[in-house]
Amino acid sequence: MKGNDIREAYLSFFETKKEHLRLKSFPLIPKDDPSLLLIGAGMAPLKPYFTGKVEPPCHRVTTSQKCIRTGDIENVGRTARHHTFFEMLGNFSFGDYFKKEAIAWAWEFLTEVIKLESSRLYVTIYPDDRESHDYWHDMIGLPESHIYPLSDNFWEIGEGPCGPDSEIFYDQGEEFGTDPENQMGGDGDRFLEIWNLVFSQFDRQKDGSYRPLDKKNIDTGAGLERLSAVLQKKKNNFETDLFFPIIQEAAGLAGVPYGRSAESDVALKVISDHTRAITNMIADGILPSNEGRGYVLRRVLRRAVRYGKLIGIDDAFLGRMIDVVVKMMKLAYPELMEKQAFIKKVAGVEEKRF
Ligand code: GLY
């Protein structure tokens, strides 16, 4: 399945089979949320629905949310999975269904819709969470050997809704390593986290305390890039159809084919990651500057240009990369096409300046 098909399969499963309202991705600039610089998770734009501050248009919502996270930017291109821009698939319940349905539907999607082998699926749970354990064990039928208690299974992103979680992992097999690092929750690639089910029960306050929410919610996040890697049987996200055409374009301009050396591959991966981020940030109204979001964009853009230089691209090249990104993403985000000329202009000016 192509990345575009996986996104559509997910959204349509929750929309048509599980009565969710499908919403468009919210922009990367948070609205009325001074606690966040950029949207970094599927639930972030939905916080007022979780806390009950605003009545949601439906108590079940599904989205594929554009996200930016730059905390680990130095790792991008050096690992199989770090990205500055990614899409998070999510199904959300605002005081509606809870653990039982969230677990059952995640399993149904993974094993019946995209047909992953159930014997390769493992889960982690918060150690005190017997309820989730029992749903996984008794309702789904997962053996104990596939259920791992993990004390850091608690998900939060700054202030706002948070809670214990249960993560679903895909075992890529022994050829991805057998060392302890590769256990669930480690940095290895063998057990790949593909979905996080957050049982959103608390509202984290500015002072760091946790206020119990009046209603219990479900917040989930499944990485589109990771699901694509699993289904396309690729060793890293960059080799999926969500990135590879960008890598090929950059490789063509540089005259350096993918696979030639570890260092040039890092550069090609960085360029593919960063140009997806640049394109979507500018499309959502962020302009390069020396502070805040504008600075994040400037830094990502300049890194892309620097890595281009490292592999021998001397002329301005971001415009060519942006064309490829728009072509790949326009099915899900048609607004990219309308803004294509503007995105290229903003990126081009900053590239020349740098
Ligand atoms: N909000 C769930 C996650 O980002 O994993």
Tab-separated table of C-alpha atoms and ligand atoms in Angstrom:
chain	number	residue	atom	x	y	z
A	1	MET	CA	0.000	0.000	0.000
A	2	LYS	CA	1.209	3.498	-0.822
A	3	GLY	CA	1.361	6.137	1.918
A	4	ASN	CA	-1.634	7.915	0.405
A	5	ASP	CA	-3.649	4.659	0.479
A	6	ILE	CA	-2.767	3.925	4.102
A	7	ARG	CA	-3.860	7.416	5.185
A	8	GLU	CA	-7.138	7.003	3.321
A	9	ALA	CA	-7.738	3.471	4.650
A	10	TYR	CA	-7.303	4.686	8.220
A	11	LEU	CA	-9.532	7.740	7.929
A	12	SER	CA	-12.225	5.902	6.054
A	13	PHE	CA	-12.199	2.954	8.523
A	14	PHE	CA	-12.919	5.259	11.444
A	15	GLU	CA	-15.303	7.437	9.450
A	16	THR	CA	-17.460	4.786	7.847
A	17	LYS	CA	-17.104	1.791	10.166
A	18	LYS	CA	-16.771	3.462	13.556
A	19	GLU	CA	-18.859	6.623	13.147
A	20	HIS	CA	-16.107	9.213	13.502
A	21	LEU	CA	-16.226	12.672	11.996
A	22	ARG	CA	-13.308	13.064	9.587
A	23	LEU	CA	-11.653	16.461	9.973
A	24	LYS	CA	-8.939	18.011	7.829
A	25	SER	CA	-5.487	18.379	9.337
A	26	PHE	CA	-5.307	21.543	11.415
A	27	PRO	CA	-2.587	24.039	10.446
A	28	LEU	CA	0.868	23.725	11.998
A	29	ILE	CA	0.409	27.038	13.837
A	30	PRO	CA	-1.462	26.386	17.094
A	31	LYS	CA	-4.633	28.438	17.590
A	32	ASP	CA	-5.171	30.101	20.990
A	33	ASP	CA	-2.501	27.921	22.636
A	34	PRO	CA	0.478	29.917	23.897
A	35	SER	CA	1.940	26.748	25.474
A	36	LEU	CA	2.945	25.381	22.031
A	37	LEU	CA	5.138	26.847	19.298
A	38	LEU	CA	4.048	24.331	16.674
A	39	ILE	CA	1.579	21.460	16.437
A	40	GLY	CA	3.532	18.334	17.404
A	41	ALA	CA	0.823	15.694	17.864
A	42	GLY	CA	-2.566	14.778	16.481
A	43	MET	CA	-4.289	15.717	19.735
A	44	ALA	CA	-2.677	19.147	20.096
A	45	PRO	CA	-5.274	21.140	18.097
A	46	LEU	CA	-8.076	19.240	19.847
A	47	LYS	CA	-7.128	20.133	23.433
A	48	PRO	CA	-10.238	22.285	24.126
A	49	TYR	CA	-12.460	19.333	23.176
A	50	PHE	CA	-10.612	17.044	25.583
A	51	THR	CA	-10.793	19.463	28.496
A	52	GLY	CA	-14.454	20.231	27.844
A	53	LYS	CA	-13.772	23.946	27.288
A	54	VAL	CA	-15.334	23.739	23.821
A	55	GLU	CA	-18.099	21.363	22.672
A	56	PRO	CA	-16.729	19.206	19.788
A	57	PRO	CA	-18.628	18.945	16.488
A	58	CYS	CA	-18.834	15.188	17.188
A	59	HIS	CA	-17.711	13.066	20.138
A	60	ARG	CA	-15.655	10.884	17.782
A	61	VAL	CA	-13.160	12.488	15.434
A	62	THR	CA	-10.479	11.138	13.111
A	63	THR	CA	-7.633	13.075	11.494
A	64	SER	CA	-4.314	12.782	9.757
A	65	GLN	CA	-2.497	15.649	11.433
A	66	LYS	CA	0.573	17.427	10.073
A	67	CYS	CA	3.136	17.654	12.879
A	68	ILE	CA	6.518	19.296	13.444
A	69	ARG	CA	8.979	18.168	16.121
A	70	THR	CA	12.526	19.520	16.028
A	71	GLY	CA	13.821	18.444	19.465
A	72	ASP	CA	15.798	15.613	17.851
A	73	ILE	CA	16.769	17.393	14.646
A	74	GLU	CA	20.397	16.196	14.838
A	75	ASN	CA	19.161	12.605	14.584
A	76	VAL	CA	17.234	13.178	11.369
A	77	GLY	CA	18.784	11.166	8.560
A	78	ARG	CA	20.990	9.270	11.015
A	79	THR	CA	18.265	6.947	12.295
A	80	ALA	CA	15.509	5.106	10.475
A	81	ARG	CA	12.689	7.110	12.003
A	82	HIS	CA	13.472	10.628	13.208
A	83	HIS	CA	11.693	13.401	11.325
A	84	THR	CA	11.003	17.090	11.714
A	85	PHE	CA	7.732	16.790	9.754
A	86	PHE	CA	5.451	13.776	9.954
A	87	GLU	CA	1.798	12.872	9.735
A	88	MET	CA	0.023	11.357	12.695
A	89	LEU	CA	-3.095	9.319	12.150
A	90	GLY	CA	-5.508	9.575	15.050
A	91	ASN	CA	-8.914	8.535	16.307
A	92	PHE	CA	-10.225	10.552	19.220
A	93	SER	CA	-13.022	10.142	21.727
A	94	PHE	CA	-14.213	13.115	23.743
A	95	GLY	CA	-16.035	11.524	26.688
A	96	ASP	CA	-17.410	8.826	24.383
A	97	TYR	CA	-15.718	5.406	23.991
A	98	PHE	CA	-12.739	4.411	26.129
A	99	LYS	CA	-10.153	1.639	26.459
A	100	LYS	CA	-12.224	-1.311	25.268
A	101	GLU	CA	-13.170	0.163	21.905
A	102	ALA	CA	-9.844	1.921	21.344
A	103	ILE	CA	-8.007	-1.388	21.781
A	104	ALA	CA	-10.493	-3.445	19.769
A	105	TRP	CA	-10.552	-1.015	16.824
A	106	ALA	CA	-6.786	-0.542	16.665
A	107	TRP	CA	-6.451	-4.319	16.497
A	108	GLU	CA	-9.179	-4.625	13.869
A	109	PHE	CA	-7.538	-1.984	11.678
A	110	LEU	CA	-4.075	-3.522	11.956
A	111	THR	CA	-5.018	-7.155	11.484
A	112	GLU	CA	-8.104	-6.970	9.238
A	113	VAL	CA	-7.769	-3.782	7.193
A	114	ILE	CA	-4.042	-3.535	6.575
A	115	LYS	CA	-3.572	-7.192	7.429
A	116	LEU	CA	-0.471	-7.227	9.602
A	117	GLU	CA	0.407	-10.653	10.967
A	118	SER	CA	-0.932	-10.759	14.525
A	119	SER	CA	1.993	-12.907	15.685
A	120	ARG	CA	4.295	-9.934	14.983
A	121	LEU	CA	2.332	-7.532	17.164
A	122	TYR	CA	3.346	-6.748	20.767
A	123	VAL	CA	1.966	-4.196	23.197
A	124	THR	CA	3.162	-2.278	26.216
A	125	ILE	CA	0.898	-1.179	29.045
A	126	TYR	CA	1.224	1.070	32.092
A	127	PRO	CA	2.118	-1.336	34.959
A	128	ASP	CA	-0.959	-0.514	37.084
A	129	ASP	CA	-3.340	-0.671	34.161
A	130	ARG	CA	-4.949	-4.097	34.693
A	131	GLU	CA	-7.950	-3.075	32.637
A	132	SER	CA	-5.882	-2.639	29.448
A	133	HIS	CA	-3.986	-5.799	30.214
A	134	ASP	CA	-7.261	-7.716	30.416
A	135	TYR	CA	-8.608	-6.262	27.187
A	136	TRP	CA	-5.420	-7.200	25.362
A	137	HIS	CA	-5.259	-10.636	26.957
A	138	ASP	CA	-8.876	-11.754	27.339
A	139	MET	CA	-10.696	-9.807	24.618
A	140	ILE	CA	-8.024	-9.759	21.887
A	141	GLY	CA	-6.350	-12.998	22.911
A	142	LEU	CA	-2.766	-11.724	23.013
A	143	PRO	CA	-0.497	-14.108	24.938
A	144	GLU	CA	1.248	-12.777	28.081
A	145	SER	CA	4.567	-12.975	26.227
A	146	HIS	CA	3.303	-10.205	23.902
A	147	ILE	CA	2.206	-7.812	26.708
A	148	TYR	CA	4.951	-5.779	28.418
A	149	PRO	CA	4.392	-3.511	31.432
A	150	LEU	CA	6.490	-0.352	31.045
A	151	SER	CA	6.642	2.323	33.747
A	152	ASP	CA	7.218	5.212	31.343
A	153	ASN	CA	3.982	4.471	29.472
A	154	PHE	CA	2.498	7.844	30.253
A	155	TRP	CA	1.992	10.288	27.390
A	156	GLU	CA	1.991	14.083	27.648
A	157	ILE	CA	3.022	17.076	25.587
A	158	GLY	CA	3.405	20.137	27.802
A	159	GLU	CA	0.220	21.443	29.359
A	160	GLY	CA	-3.086	19.767	28.623
A	161	PRO	CA	-4.732	16.366	28.354
A	162	CYS	CA	-2.532	13.355	29.097
A	163	GLY	CA	-2.633	9.929	30.677
A	164	PRO	CA	-1.328	6.362	30.762
A	165	ASP	CA	-0.903	4.752	27.390
A	166	SER	CA	-0.597	1.424	25.653
A	167	GLU	CA	1.709	1.207	22.655
A	168	ILE	CA	1.549	-1.287	19.811
A	169	PHE	CA	4.796	-2.575	18.339
A	170	TYR	CA	5.558	-4.487	15.165
A	171	ASP	CA	8.343	-7.058	15.337
A	172	GLN	CA	10.436	-6.584	12.215
A	173	GLY	CA	12.333	-9.784	12.914
A	174	GLU	CA	15.690	-10.939	14.173
A	175	GLU	CA	17.530	-9.530	11.194
A	176	PHE	CA	16.883	-6.124	12.802
A	177	GLY	CA	18.962	-7.135	15.818
A	178	THR	CA	18.719	-9.147	18.982
A	179	ASP	CA	20.557	-6.894	21.433
A	180	PRO	CA	18.764	-5.571	24.561
A	181	GLU	CA	18.534	-2.093	22.992
A	182	ASN	CA	16.043	-3.604	20.651
A	183	GLN	CA	13.516	-4.370	23.346
A	184	MET	CA	10.319	-2.353	23.355
A	185	GLY	CA	10.872	1.200	24.483
A	186	GLY	CA	14.567	1.040	23.462
A	187	ASP	CA	16.197	2.751	20.526
A	188	GLY	CA	16.603	-0.318	18.357
A	189	ASP	CA	14.712	-0.974	15.165
A	190	ARG	CA	13.490	-4.506	15.715
A	191	PHE	CA	10.368	-3.625	17.679
A	192	LEU	CA	8.867	-0.651	15.943
A	193	GLU	CA	6.227	1.389	17.735
A	194	ILE	CA	3.419	1.891	15.242
A	195	TRP	CA	0.513	3.113	17.347
A	196	ASN	CA	0.021	4.758	20.702
A	197	LEU	CA	-3.306	4.567	22.525
A	198	VAL	CA	-3.468	7.274	25.183
A	199	PHE	CA	-6.109	6.975	27.878
A	200	SER	CA	-6.491	10.656	28.438
A	201	GLN	CA	-7.611	11.114	32.039
A	202	PHE	CA	-5.705	14.157	33.317
A	203	ASP	CA	-5.250	17.799	32.401
A	204	ARG	CA	-1.676	18.809	33.150
A	205	GLN	CA	-1.579	22.313	34.630
A	206	LYS	CA	0.976	25.084	34.145
A	207	ASP	CA	2.450	24.317	37.589
A	208	GLY	CA	3.018	20.671	36.564
A	209	SER	CA	0.169	19.213	38.622
A	210	TYR	CA	-2.393	16.796	37.156
A	211	ARG	CA	-6.087	17.642	37.386
A	212	PRO	CA	-8.383	14.649	36.718
A	213	LEU	CA	-10.619	15.305	33.716
A	214	ASP	CA	-14.376	15.156	34.239
A	215	LYS	CA	-14.735	12.827	31.276
A	216	LYS	CA	-12.345	10.151	30.085
A	217	ASN	CA	-11.079	10.463	26.541
A	218	ILE	CA	-9.136	8.576	23.923
A	219	ASP	CA	-6.207	10.115	22.084
A	220	THR	CA	-4.265	7.986	19.639
A	221	GLY	CA	-1.307	8.433	17.358
A	222	ALA	CA	-0.199	6.125	14.576
A	223	GLY	CA	2.736	7.294	12.482
A	224	LEU	CA	1.886	7.231	8.787
A	225	GLU	CA	5.577	7.045	7.868
A	226	ARG	CA	6.162	4.028	10.125
A	227	LEU	CA	3.078	2.164	8.944
A	228	SER	CA	4.230	2.815	5.385
A	229	ALA	CA	7.682	1.400	6.147
A	230	VAL	CA	6.151	-1.757	7.633
A	231	LEU	CA	3.705	-2.306	4.780
A	232	GLN	CA	6.236	-1.485	2.075
A	233	LYS	CA	8.811	-3.680	3.825
A	234	LYS	CA	11.410	-0.910	3.967
A	235	LYS	CA	14.192	-0.792	6.524
A	236	ASN	CA	13.746	2.913	7.107
A	237	ASN	CA	11.018	5.482	6.566
A	238	PHE	CA	13.063	7.342	3.962
A	239	GLU	CA	12.835	4.455	1.523
A	240	THR	CA	9.021	4.584	1.495
A	241	ASP	CA	7.098	6.369	-1.227
A	242	LEU	CA	6.525	9.272	1.198
A	243	PHE	CA	10.205	10.301	0.919
A	244	PHE	CA	11.981	8.406	-1.822
A	245	PRO	CA	10.959	10.513	-4.843
A	246	ILE	CA	12.434	13.572	-3.060
A	247	ILE	CA	15.643	11.664	-2.374
A	248	GLN	CA	15.840	10.658	-6.035
A	249	GLU	CA	15.372	14.231	-7.211
A	250	ALA	CA	18.136	15.487	-4.897
A	251	ALA	CA	20.377	12.574	-5.852
A	252	GLY	CA	19.878	13.431	-9.529
A	253	LEU	CA	20.812	17.079	-8.973
A	254	ALA	CA	23.881	16.145	-6.957
A	255	GLY	CA	24.925	13.302	-9.245
A	256	VAL	CA	25.256	11.166	-6.129
A	257	PRO	CA	23.014	8.071	-6.178
A	258	TYR	CA	21.310	6.887	-3.006
A	259	GLY	CA	23.380	4.124	-1.439
A	260	ARG	CA	26.774	5.451	-2.514
A	261	SER	CA	28.003	6.257	1.008
A	262	ALA	CA	26.621	6.542	4.518
A	263	GLU	CA	27.382	10.261	4.643
A	264	SER	CA	25.785	11.154	1.309
A	265	ASP	CA	22.731	9.092	2.267
A	266	VAL	CA	22.397	11.117	5.467
A	267	ALA	CA	22.462	14.307	3.386
A	268	LEU	CA	19.813	12.991	0.981
A	269	LYS	CA	17.596	11.889	3.858
A	270	VAL	CA	17.966	15.231	5.634
A	271	ILE	CA	17.050	17.073	2.443
A	272	SER	CA	13.954	14.896	1.926
A	273	ASP	CA	12.820	15.361	5.515
A	274	HIS	CA	13.507	19.076	5.690
A	275	THR	CA	11.868	19.952	2.382
A	276	ARG	CA	8.635	18.275	3.523
A	277	ALA	CA	8.797	20.437	6.659
A	278	ILE	CA	9.648	23.651	4.795
A	279	THR	CA	6.864	23.166	2.248
A	280	ASN	CA	4.199	22.596	4.880
A	281	MET	CA	5.399	25.285	7.273
A	282	ILE	CA	5.362	27.988	4.594
A	283	ALA	CA	2.009	26.717	3.292
A	284	ASP	CA	0.589	27.211	6.776
A	285	GLY	CA	1.770	30.814	6.931
A	286	ILE	CA	5.150	30.616	8.680
A	287	LEU	CA	7.848	32.916	7.296
A	288	PRO	CA	11.581	32.732	7.999
A	289	SER	CA	12.647	35.028	10.835
A	290	ASN	CA	14.960	35.170	13.821
A	291	GLU	CA	12.484	34.150	16.476
A	292	GLY	CA	9.779	31.665	17.344
A	293	ARG	CA	8.282	29.571	14.555
A	294	GLY	CA	10.033	31.654	11.918
A	295	TYR	CA	13.365	30.720	13.430
A	296	VAL	CA	12.478	27.016	13.388
A	297	LEU	CA	11.677	27.344	9.676
A	298	ARG	CA	14.883	29.311	8.996
A	299	ARG	CA	16.988	26.716	10.779
A	300	VAL	CA	15.402	23.751	8.988
A	301	LEU	CA	15.650	25.484	5.608
A	302	ARG	CA	19.297	26.453	6.056
A	303	ARG	CA	20.156	22.936	7.187
A	304	ALA	CA	18.602	21.580	3.987
A	305	VAL	CA	20.673	23.978	1.881
A	306	ARG	CA	23.859	23.151	3.789
A	307	TYR	CA	23.356	19.415	3.270
A	308	GLY	CA	22.746	20.094	-0.413
A	309	LYS	CA	26.115	21.858	-0.633
A	310	LEU	CA	27.784	18.942	1.148
A	311	ILE	CA	26.821	16.593	-1.681
A	312	GLY	CA	27.765	19.059	-4.373
A	313	ILE	CA	24.530	20.914	-5.177
A	314	ASP	CA	25.844	24.430	-5.736
A	315	ASP	CA	22.843	26.119	-7.310
A	316	ALA	CA	19.565	26.985	-5.630
A	317	PHE	CA	17.582	23.738	-5.534
A	318	LEU	CA	14.787	24.006	-2.982
A	319	GLY	CA	12.221	24.993	-5.630
A	320	ARG	CA	12.776	21.669	-7.417
A	321	MET	CA	12.392	19.785	-4.145
A	322	ILE	CA	9.217	21.665	-3.266
A	323	ASP	CA	7.686	20.733	-6.645
A	324	VAL	CA	8.229	17.066	-5.815
A	325	VAL	CA	6.783	17.416	-2.303
A	326	VAL	CA	3.674	19.168	-3.637
A	327	LYS	CA	3.177	16.528	-6.304
A	328	MET	CA	3.353	13.759	-3.700
A	329	MET	CA	1.176	15.405	-1.064
A	330	LYS	CA	-1.446	17.220	-3.113
A	331	LEU	CA	-3.927	14.380	-2.956
A	332	ALA	CA	-4.248	14.749	0.812
A	333	TYR	CA	-3.476	18.474	0.959
A	334	PRO	CA	-4.806	20.132	-2.226
A	335	GLU	CA	-4.100	23.590	-0.769
A	336	LEU	CA	-0.388	22.941	-1.354
A	337	MET	CA	-1.020	23.276	-5.077
A	338	GLU	CA	-2.686	26.662	-4.708
A	339	LYS	CA	0.219	27.900	-2.610
A	340	GLN	CA	3.014	26.259	-4.580
A	341	ALA	CA	4.320	29.441	-6.233
A	342	PHE	CA	4.265	31.327	-2.932
A	343	ILE	CA	6.053	28.523	-1.046
A	344	LYS	CA	8.768	28.399	-3.704
A	345	LYS	CA	9.178	32.163	-3.641
A	346	VAL	CA	9.574	32.372	0.150
A	347	ALA	CA	11.970	29.408	0.226
A	348	GLY	CA	13.922	30.723	-2.759
A	349	VAL	CA	14.486	34.163	-1.213
A	350	GLU	CA	15.709	32.623	2.055
A	351	GLU	CA	17.922	30.148	0.184
A	352	LYS	CA	19.619	32.956	-1.784
A	353	ARG	CA	20.046	35.042	1.339
A	354	PHE	CA	21.746	32.183	3.102
B	1	GLY	N1	-0.904	11.785	21.291
B	1	GLY	C1	-0.395	10.492	21.160
B	1	GLY	C2	0.958	10.441	20.557
B	1	GLY	O1	1.423	11.434	20.035
B	1	GLY	O2	1.589	9.426	20.586
